[in-house]
Coordinates of N, CA, C and O in Angstrom, one line a residue:
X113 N -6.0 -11.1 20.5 CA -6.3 -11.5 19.1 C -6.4 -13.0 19.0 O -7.3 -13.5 18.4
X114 N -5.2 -14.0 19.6 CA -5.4 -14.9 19.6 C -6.6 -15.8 20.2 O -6.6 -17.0 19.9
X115 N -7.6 -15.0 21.2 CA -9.1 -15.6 21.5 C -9.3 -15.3 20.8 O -9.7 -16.4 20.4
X116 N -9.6 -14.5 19.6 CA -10.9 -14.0 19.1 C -10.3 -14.5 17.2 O -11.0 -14.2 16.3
X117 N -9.2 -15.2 17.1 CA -9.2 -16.1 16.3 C -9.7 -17.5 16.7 O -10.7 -17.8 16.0
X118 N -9.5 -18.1 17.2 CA -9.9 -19.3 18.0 C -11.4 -19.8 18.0 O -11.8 -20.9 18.2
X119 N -12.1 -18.1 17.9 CA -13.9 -18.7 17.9 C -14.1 -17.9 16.7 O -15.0 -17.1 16.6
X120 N -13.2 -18.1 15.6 CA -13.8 -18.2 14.0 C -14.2 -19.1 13.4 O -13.1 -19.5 13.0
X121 N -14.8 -19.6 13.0 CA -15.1 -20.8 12.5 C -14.1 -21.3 11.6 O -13.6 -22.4 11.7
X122 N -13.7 -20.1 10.2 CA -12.9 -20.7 9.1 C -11.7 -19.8 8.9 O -11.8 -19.4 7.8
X123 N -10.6 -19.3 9.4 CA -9.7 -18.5 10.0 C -9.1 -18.5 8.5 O -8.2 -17.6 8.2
X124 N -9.5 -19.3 7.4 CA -8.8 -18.6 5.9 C -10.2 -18.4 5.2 O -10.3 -18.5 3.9
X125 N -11.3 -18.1 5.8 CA -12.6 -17.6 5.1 C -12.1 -16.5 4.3 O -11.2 -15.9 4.9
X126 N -12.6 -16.1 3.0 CA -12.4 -14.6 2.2 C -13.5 -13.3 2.6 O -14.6 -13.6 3.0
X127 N -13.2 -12.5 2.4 CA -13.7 -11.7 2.8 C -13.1 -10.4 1.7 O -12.0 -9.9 1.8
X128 N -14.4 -10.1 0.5 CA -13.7 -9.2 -0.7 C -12.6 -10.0 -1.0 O -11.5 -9.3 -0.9
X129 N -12.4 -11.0 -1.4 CA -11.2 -11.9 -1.9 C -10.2 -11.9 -1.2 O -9.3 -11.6 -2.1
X130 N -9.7 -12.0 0.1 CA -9.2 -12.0 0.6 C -9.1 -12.6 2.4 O -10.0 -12.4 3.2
X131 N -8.3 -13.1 2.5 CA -7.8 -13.6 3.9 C -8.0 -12.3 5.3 O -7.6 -11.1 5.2
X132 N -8.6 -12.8 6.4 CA -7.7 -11.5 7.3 C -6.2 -11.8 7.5 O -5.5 -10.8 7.7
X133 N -5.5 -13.3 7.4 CA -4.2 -13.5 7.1 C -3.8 -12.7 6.4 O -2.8 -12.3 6.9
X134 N -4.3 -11.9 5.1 CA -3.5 -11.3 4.1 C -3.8 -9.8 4.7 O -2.9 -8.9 4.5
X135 N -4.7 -9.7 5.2 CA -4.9 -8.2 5.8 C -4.3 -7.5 6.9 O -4.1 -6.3 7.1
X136 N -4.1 -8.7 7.6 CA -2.7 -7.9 9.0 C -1.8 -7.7 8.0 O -1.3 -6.6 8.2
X137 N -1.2 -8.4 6.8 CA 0.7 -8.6 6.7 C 0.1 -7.4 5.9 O 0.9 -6.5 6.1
X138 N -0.8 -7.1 5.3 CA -1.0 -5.6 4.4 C -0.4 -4.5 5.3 O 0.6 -3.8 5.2
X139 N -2.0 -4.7 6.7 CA -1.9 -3.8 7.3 C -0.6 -3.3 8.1 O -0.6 -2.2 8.5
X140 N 0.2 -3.8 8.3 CA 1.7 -4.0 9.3 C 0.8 -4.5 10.3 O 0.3 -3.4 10.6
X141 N 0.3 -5.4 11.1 CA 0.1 -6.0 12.4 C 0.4 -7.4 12.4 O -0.4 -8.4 12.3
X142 N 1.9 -7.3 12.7 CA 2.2 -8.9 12.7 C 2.2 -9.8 14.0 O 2.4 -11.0 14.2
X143 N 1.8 -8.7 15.0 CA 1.3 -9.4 15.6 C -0.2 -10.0 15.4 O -0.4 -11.1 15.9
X144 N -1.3 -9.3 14.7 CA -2.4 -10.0 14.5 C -2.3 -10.9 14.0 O -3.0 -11.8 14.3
X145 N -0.8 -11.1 12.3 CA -1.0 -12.4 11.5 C -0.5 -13.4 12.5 O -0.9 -14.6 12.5
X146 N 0.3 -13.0 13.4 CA 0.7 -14.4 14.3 C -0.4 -14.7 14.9 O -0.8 -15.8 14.9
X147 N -1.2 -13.8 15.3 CA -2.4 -14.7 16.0 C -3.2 -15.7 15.3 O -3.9 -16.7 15.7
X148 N -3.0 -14.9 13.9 CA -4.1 -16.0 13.0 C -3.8 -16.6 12.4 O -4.6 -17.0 11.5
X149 N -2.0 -17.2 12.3 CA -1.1 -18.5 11.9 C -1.4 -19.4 13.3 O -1.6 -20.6 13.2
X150 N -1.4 -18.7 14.6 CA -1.5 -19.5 15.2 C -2.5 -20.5 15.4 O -2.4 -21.6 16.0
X151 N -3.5 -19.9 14.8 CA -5.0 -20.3 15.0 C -5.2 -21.5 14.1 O -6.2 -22.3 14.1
X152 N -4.2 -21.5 13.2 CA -4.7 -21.9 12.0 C -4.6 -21.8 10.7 O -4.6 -22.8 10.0
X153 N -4.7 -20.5 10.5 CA -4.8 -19.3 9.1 C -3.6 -20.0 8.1 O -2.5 -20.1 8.7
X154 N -3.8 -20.2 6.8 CA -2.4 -20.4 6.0 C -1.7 -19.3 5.7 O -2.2 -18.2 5.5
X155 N -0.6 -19.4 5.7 CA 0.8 -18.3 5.5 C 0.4 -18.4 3.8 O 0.1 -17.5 3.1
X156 N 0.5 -19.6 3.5 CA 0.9 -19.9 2.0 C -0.4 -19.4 1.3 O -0.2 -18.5 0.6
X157 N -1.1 -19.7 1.3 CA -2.4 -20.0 0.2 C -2.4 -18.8 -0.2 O -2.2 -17.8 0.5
X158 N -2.4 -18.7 -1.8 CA -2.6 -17.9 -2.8 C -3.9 -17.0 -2.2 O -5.1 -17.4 -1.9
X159 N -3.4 -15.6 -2.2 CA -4.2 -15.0 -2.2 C -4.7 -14.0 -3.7 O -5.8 -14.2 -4.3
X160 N -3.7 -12.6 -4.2 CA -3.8 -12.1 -4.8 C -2.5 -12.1 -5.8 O -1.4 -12.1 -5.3
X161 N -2.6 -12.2 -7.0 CA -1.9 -12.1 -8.2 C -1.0 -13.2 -7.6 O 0.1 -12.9 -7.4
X162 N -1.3 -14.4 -7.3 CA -0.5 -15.6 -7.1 C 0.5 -15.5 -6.1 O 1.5 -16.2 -5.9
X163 N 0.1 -13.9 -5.1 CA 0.5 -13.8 -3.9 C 0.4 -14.4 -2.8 O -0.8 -14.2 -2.6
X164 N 0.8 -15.0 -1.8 CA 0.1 -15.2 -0.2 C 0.7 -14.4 1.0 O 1.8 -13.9 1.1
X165 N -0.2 -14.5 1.7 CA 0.2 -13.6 3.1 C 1.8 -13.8 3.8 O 2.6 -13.0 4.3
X166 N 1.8 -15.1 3.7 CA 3.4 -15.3 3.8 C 4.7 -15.0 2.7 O 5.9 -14.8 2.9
X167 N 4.0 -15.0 1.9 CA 5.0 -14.4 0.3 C 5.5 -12.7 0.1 O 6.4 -11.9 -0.3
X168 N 4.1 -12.7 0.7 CA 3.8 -11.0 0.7 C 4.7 -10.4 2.3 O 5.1 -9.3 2.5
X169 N 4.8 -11.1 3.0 CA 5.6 -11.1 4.3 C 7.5 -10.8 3.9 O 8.5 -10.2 4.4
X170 N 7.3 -11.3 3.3 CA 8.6 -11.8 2.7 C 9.2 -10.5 2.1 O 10.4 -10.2 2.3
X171 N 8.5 -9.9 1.3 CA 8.8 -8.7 0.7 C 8.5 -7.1 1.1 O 8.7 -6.1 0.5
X172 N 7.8 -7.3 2.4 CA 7.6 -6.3 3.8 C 8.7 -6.3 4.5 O 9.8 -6.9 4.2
X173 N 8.1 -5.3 6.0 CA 9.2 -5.1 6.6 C 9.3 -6.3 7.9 O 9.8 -6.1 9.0
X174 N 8.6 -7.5 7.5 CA 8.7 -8.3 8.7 C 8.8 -9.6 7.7 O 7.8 -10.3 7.5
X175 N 10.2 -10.0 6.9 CA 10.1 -11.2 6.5 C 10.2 -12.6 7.3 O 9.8 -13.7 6.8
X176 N 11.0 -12.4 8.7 CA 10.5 -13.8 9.6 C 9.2 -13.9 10.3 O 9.1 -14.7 11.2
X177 N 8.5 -13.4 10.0 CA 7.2 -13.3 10.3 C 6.7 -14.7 10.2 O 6.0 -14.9 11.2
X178 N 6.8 -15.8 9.5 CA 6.7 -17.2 9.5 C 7.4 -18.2 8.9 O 8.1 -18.2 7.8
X179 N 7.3 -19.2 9.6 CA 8.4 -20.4 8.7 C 8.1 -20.3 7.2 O 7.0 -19.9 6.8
X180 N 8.9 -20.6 6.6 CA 9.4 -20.3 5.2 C 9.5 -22.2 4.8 O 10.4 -23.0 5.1
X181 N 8.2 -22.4 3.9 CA 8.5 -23.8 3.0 C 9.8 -23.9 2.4 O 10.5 -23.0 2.3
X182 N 10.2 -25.0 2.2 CA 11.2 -25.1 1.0 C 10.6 -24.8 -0.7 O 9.7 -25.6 -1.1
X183 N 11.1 -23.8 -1.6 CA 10.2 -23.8 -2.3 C 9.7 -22.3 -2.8 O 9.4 -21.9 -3.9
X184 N 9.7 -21.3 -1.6 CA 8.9 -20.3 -1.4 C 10.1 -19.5 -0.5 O 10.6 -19.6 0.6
X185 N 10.1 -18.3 -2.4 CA 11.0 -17.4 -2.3 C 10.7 -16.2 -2.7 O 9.7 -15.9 -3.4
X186 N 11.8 -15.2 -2.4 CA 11.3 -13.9 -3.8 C 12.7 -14.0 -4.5 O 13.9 -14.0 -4.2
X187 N 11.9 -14.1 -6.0 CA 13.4 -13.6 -7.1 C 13.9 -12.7 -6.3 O 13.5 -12.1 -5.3
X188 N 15.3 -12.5 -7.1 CA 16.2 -11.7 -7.5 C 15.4 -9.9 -7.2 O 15.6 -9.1 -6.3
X189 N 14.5 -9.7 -8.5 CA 14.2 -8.6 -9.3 C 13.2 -8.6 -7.9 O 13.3 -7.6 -7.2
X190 N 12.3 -9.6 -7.6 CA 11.1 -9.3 -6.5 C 11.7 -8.5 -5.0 O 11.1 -7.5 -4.5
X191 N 13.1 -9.1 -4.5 CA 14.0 -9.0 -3.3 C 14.2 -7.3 -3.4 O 13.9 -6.4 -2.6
X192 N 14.8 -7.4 -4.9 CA 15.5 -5.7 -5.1 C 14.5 -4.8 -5.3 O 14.7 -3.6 -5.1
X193 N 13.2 -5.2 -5.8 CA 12.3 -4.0 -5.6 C 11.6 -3.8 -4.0 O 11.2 -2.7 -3.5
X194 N 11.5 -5.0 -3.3 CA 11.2 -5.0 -1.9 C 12.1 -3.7 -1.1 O 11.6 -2.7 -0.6
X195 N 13.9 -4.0 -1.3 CA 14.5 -3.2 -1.0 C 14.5 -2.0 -1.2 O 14.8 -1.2 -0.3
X196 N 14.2 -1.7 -2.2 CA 13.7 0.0 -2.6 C 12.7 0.4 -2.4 O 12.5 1.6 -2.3
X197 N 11.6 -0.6 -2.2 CA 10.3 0.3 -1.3 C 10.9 0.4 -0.5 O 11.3 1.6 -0.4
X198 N 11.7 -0.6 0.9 CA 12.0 0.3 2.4 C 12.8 1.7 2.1 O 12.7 2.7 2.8
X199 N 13.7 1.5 0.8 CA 14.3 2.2 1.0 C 13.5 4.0 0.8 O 13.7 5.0 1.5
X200 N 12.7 3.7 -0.5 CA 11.7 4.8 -0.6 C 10.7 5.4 0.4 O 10.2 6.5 0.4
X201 N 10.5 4.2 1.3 CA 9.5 4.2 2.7 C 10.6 5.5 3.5 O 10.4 6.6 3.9
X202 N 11.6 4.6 3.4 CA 12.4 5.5 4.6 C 13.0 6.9 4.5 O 13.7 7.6 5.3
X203 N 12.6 7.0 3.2 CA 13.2 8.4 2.8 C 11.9 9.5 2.9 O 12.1 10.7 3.0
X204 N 10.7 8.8 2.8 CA 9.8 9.7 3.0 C 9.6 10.3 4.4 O 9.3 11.4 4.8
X205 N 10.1 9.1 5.2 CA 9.6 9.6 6.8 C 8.0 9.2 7.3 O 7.3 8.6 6.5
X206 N 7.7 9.5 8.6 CA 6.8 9.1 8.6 C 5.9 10.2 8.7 O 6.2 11.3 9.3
X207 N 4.2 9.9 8.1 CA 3.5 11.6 8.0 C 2.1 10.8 7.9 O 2.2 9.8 7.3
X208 N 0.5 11.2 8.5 CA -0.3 10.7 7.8 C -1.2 12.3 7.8 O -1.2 13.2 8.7
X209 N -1.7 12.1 6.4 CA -3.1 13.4 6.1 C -3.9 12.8 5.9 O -3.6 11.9 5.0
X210 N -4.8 12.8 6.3 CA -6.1 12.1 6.0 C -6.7 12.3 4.8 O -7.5 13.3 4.7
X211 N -6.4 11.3 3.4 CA -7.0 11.4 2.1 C -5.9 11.7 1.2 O -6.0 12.1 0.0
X212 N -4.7 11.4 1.9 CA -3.2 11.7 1.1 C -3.0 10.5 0.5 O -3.5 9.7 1.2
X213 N -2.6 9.9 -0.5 CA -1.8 9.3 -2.0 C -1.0 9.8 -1.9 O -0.9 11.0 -1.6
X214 N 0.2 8.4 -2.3 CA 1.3 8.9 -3.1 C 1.3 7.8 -4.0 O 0.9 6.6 -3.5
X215 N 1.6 7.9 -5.1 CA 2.1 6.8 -6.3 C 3.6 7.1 -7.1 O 4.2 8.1 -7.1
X216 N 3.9 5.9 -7.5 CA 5.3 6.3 -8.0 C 5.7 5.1 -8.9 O 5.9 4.0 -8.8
X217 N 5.6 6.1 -10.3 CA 5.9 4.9 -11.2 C 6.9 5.3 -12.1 O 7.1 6.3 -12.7
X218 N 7.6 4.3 -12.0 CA 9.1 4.4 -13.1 C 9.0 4.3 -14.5 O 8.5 3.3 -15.1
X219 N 9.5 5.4 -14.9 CA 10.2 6.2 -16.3 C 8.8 7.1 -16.4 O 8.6 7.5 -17.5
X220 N 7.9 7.5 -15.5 CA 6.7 8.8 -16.2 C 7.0 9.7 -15.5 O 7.3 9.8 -14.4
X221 N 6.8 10.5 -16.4 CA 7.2 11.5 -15.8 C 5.9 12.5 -15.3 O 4.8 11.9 -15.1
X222 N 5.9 13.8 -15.1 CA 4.7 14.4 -15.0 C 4.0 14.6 -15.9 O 2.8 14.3 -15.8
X223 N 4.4 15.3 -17.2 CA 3.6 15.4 -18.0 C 3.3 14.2 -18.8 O 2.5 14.4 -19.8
X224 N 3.7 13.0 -18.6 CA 3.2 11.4 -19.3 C 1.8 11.5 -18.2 O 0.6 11.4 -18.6
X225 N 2.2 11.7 -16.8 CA 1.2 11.1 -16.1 C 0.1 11.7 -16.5 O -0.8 10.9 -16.7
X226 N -0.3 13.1 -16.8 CA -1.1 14.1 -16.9 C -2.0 13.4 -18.4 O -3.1 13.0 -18.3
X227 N -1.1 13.5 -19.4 CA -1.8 12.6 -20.5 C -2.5 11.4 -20.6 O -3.5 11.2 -21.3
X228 N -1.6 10.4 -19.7 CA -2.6 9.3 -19.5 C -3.7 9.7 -18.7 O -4.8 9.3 -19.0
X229 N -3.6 10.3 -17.9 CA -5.3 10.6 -16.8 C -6.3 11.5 -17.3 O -7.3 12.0 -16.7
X230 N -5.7 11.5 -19.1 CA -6.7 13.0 -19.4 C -7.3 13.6 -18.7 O -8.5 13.6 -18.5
X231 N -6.2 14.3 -18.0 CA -6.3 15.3 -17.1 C -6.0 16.7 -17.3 O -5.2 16.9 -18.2
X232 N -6.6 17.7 -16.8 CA -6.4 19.2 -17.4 C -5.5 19.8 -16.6 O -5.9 19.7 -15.4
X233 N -4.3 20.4 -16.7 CA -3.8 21.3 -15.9 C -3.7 21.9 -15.1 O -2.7 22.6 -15.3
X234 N -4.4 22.3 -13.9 CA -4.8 23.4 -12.9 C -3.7 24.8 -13.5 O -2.6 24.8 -13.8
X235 N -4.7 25.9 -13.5 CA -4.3 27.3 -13.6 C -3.3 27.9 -12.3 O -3.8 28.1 -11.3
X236 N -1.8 28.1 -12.6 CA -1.3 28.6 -11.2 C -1.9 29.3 -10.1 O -1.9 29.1 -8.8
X237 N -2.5 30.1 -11.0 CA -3.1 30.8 -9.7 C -3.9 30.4 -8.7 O -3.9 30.5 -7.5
X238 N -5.2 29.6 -9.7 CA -5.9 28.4 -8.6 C -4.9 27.6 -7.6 O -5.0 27.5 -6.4
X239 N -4.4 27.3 -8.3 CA -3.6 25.9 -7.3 C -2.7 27.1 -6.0 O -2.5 26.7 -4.9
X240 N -2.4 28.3 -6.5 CA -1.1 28.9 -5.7 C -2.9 29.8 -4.6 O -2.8 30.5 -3.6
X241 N -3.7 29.7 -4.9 CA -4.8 30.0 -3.7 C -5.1 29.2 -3.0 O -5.4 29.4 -1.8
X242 N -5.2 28.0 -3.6 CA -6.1 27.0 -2.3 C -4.6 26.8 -1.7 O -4.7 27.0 -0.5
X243 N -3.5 26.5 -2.0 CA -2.3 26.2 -1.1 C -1.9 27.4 -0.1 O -1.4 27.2 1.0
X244 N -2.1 28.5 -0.6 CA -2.7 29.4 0.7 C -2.6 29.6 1.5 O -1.8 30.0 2.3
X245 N -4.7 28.6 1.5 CA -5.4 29.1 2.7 C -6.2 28.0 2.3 O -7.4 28.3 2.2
X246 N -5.9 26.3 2.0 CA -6.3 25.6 2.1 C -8.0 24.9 2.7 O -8.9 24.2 2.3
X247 N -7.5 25.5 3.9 CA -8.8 25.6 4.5 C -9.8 26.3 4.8 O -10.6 26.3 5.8
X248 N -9.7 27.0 3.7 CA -10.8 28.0 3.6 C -12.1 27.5 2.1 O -12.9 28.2 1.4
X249 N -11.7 26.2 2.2 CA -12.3 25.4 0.5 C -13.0 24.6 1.1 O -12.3 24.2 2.0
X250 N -14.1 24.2 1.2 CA -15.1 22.7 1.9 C -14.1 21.6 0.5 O -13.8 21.8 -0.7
X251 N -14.0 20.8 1.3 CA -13.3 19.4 0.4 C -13.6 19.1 -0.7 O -12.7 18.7 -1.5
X252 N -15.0 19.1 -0.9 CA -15.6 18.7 -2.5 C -15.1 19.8 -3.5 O -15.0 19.6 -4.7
X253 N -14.8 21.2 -2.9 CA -13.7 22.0 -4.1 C -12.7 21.9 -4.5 O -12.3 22.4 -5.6
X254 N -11.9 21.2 -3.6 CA -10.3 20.7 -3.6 C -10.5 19.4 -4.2 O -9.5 19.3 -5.0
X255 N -11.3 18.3 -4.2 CA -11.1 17.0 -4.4 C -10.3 16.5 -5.9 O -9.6 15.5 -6.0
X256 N -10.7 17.7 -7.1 CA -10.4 17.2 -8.2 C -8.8 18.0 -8.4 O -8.2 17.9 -9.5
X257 N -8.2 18.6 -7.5 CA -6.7 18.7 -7.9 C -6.1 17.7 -7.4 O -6.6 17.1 -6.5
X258 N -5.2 17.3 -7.9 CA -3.9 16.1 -7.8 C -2.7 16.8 -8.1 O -2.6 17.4 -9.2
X259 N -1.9 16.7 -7.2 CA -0.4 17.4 -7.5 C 0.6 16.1 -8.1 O 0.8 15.1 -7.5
X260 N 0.9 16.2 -8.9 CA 1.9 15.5 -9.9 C 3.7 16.5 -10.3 O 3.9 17.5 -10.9
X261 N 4.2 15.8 -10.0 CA 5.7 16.2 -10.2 C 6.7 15.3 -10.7 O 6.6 14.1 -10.4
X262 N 7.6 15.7 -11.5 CA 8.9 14.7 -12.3 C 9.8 13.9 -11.0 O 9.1 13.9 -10.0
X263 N 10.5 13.5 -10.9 CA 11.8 13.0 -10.3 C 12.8 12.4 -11.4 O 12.5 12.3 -12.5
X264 N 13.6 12.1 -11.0 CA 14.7 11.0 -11.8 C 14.1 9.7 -11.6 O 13.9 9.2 -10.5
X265 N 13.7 9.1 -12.8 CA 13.6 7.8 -12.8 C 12.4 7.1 -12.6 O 12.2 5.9 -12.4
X266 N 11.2 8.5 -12.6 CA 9.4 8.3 -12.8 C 8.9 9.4 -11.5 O 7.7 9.6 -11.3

């Protein structure tokens, strides 16, 4: 990675508003962002919502990932929600389905969510068929259910 940073010409060029600096620390490849700090690339520079790839590092699961300005921190409130994603990360485990979401937003519940997405209900029985025998549906018939459920606390 680090040759193939080296013959970029502008190693903090945007690309869809964004850095590939900001796109390793997204993607988890810290070793790619090291390649492209090393090259060059800014840790700091504002990328998204007055974010940077180094800021956003900070609140992942790799916060030494680079030297740390004087200056450049996370609040209080920023630190303790960082902590409860790992902590939410690690409760889920790890799983991927190809075209799986999850969202998770605090104090909505299911039936809030359902109202804001003026969304319609699925009929039990539909939903308790395709869960089934799933694959017995070509994808474009499944695409419009979304499973939504309560927890404590959204």
């Amino acid at each position: 990675m680090a040759e193939l940073a080296r013959r970029v010409a502008d190693v903090d060029a945007l690309e869809n508003g964004v850095t590939a600096l900001w796109e390793a620390v997204v993607s988890r490849k810290p070793d790619n962002a090291r390649a492209l700090a090393a090259a060059g690339a800014n840790p700091w520079r504002q990328s998204i919502g007055g974010w940077s790839p180094g800021r956003l590092s900070l609140a992942g699961p790799t916060p030494g990932l680079f030297a740390v300005p004087a200056g450049e921190y996370l609040t209080d409130a920023e630190r303790a929600a960082a902590e409860e994603a790992m902590r939410l990360i690690g409760a889920l485990g790890s799983f991927h389905d190809e075209g799986t979401g999850l969202a998770c937003v605090a104090e909505i519940d299911a039936a809030e969510a359902v109202r804001r997405l003026e969304a319609t209900p699925a009929q039990d029985e539909v939903v308790d068929e395709v869960l089934e025998d799933p694959y017995a549906y070509e994808i474009d018939e499944t695409l419009h259910i979304v499973g939504v459920t309560s927890v404590p606390g959204g």
